[in-house]
Amino acid sequence: MFPNAECELTHSNEFELLVAVVLSAQATDALVNKVTPGLFAKYKAPEDYLAVSLEELQHDIKRIGLYRNKAKNIRKLSADLIEKHDGHVPSNYTDLVNLAGVGRKTANVVMSVAFGEPAIAVDTHVERVSKRLGICRWKDSVLEVEKTLMRKVPKEEWSDTHHRMIFFGRYHCKAKNPNCPECPLLEICREGQKRMKKRG
Ligand code: SF4
């Protein structure tokens, strides 16, 4: 359904991608994309985020939810990049995940999108779709979902699968109103069949 799914966060280099992913926590990519053109025109390198006051940065991203914490995190992340990596975004997972405010999901997105390495980042869409389809158990943690997908999906398809599952969750198997009646996966989907039975 979504063969050409790709990262929807606008960015032109790995540092912009990293900042965009941090900003996208509990916010839509569409909203982040409204803010980042202005932001990236003003802040081009980690030093730029530290050259202004915290209040100024907060003001610049205040349309995005959790902006107070996100501004703090971006400044800590920028300081970390300067201190540990000369201001560059490292291209290996371990260094990425050890940066301030960078979790598994963010590190996986950067590895996959910026550096072309196979990775499966489990966001809210990937988690929901995996569980509805019965690929994972409802009680599985995000880490368990990631490990199960890595086991079940061939490595060379990790990155594409990640983006396709995000698109599928964002545009078809939506959180509130999944389109089960028109879903090509209905036959093999336990959640879809349950929902269809309820509709009668
Ligand atoms: S049948 Fe419904 S719940 Fe299952 S994958 Fe399709 S849209 Fe999602």
PDB file of C-alpha atoms and ligand atoms in Angstrom, residues 132-133 168 172-173 178-180 183 185-186 189 191-193 195, ligand 1:
ATOM      1  CA  ARG A 132      -3.146  -5.092  16.059  1.00  0.00           C
ATOM      2  CA  LEU A 133      -1.831  -7.460  13.400  1.00  0.00           C
ATOM      3  CA  PHE A 168       0.097   2.431   7.234  1.00  0.00           C
ATOM      4  CA  HIS A 172      -4.908   3.695   7.136  1.00  0.00           C
ATOM      5  CA  CYS A 173      -4.745   1.796  10.430  1.00  0.00           C
ATOM      6  CA  PRO A 178      -8.768   2.208  11.488  1.00  0.00           C
ATOM      7  CA  ASN A 179     -10.172   1.550   8.030  1.00  0.00           C
ATOM      8  CA  CYS A 180     -10.780  -2.176   8.571  1.00  0.00           C
ATOM      9  CA  CYS A 183      -8.070  -3.167   4.633  1.00  0.00           C
ATOM     10  CA  LEU A 185      -4.924  -7.275   5.721  1.00  0.00           C
ATOM     11  CA  LEU A 186      -8.343  -7.810   7.299  1.00  0.00           C
ATOM     12  CA  CYS A 189      -5.759  -9.269  11.335  1.00  0.00           C
ATOM     13  CA  GLU A 191      -7.993  -6.732  15.733  1.00  0.00           C
ATOM     14  CA  GLY A 192      -9.706  -5.969  12.436  1.00  0.00           C
ATOM     15  CA  GLN A 193     -11.860  -9.080  12.642  1.00  0.00           C
ATOM     16  CA  ARG A 195     -13.831  -4.731  15.119  1.00  0.00           C
TER      17      ARG A 195
HETATM   18  S1  SF4 B   1      -7.841  -4.782   9.591  1.00  0.00           S
HETATM   19 FE1  SF4 B   1      -8.112  -2.857  10.707  1.00  0.00          FE
HETATM   20  S2  SF4 B   1      -6.896  -3.068  12.594  1.00  0.00           S
HETATM   21 FE2  SF4 B   1      -6.221  -4.657  11.148  1.00  0.00          FE
HETATM   22  S3  SF4 B   1      -4.485  -3.764  10.090  1.00  0.00           S
HETATM   23 FE3  SF4 B   1      -6.299  -3.363   8.833  1.00  0.00          FE
HETATM   24  S4  SF4 B   1      -7.021  -1.345   9.482  1.00  0.00           S
HETATM   25 FE4  SF4 B   1      -5.597  -2.084  11.058  1.00  0.00          FE
END
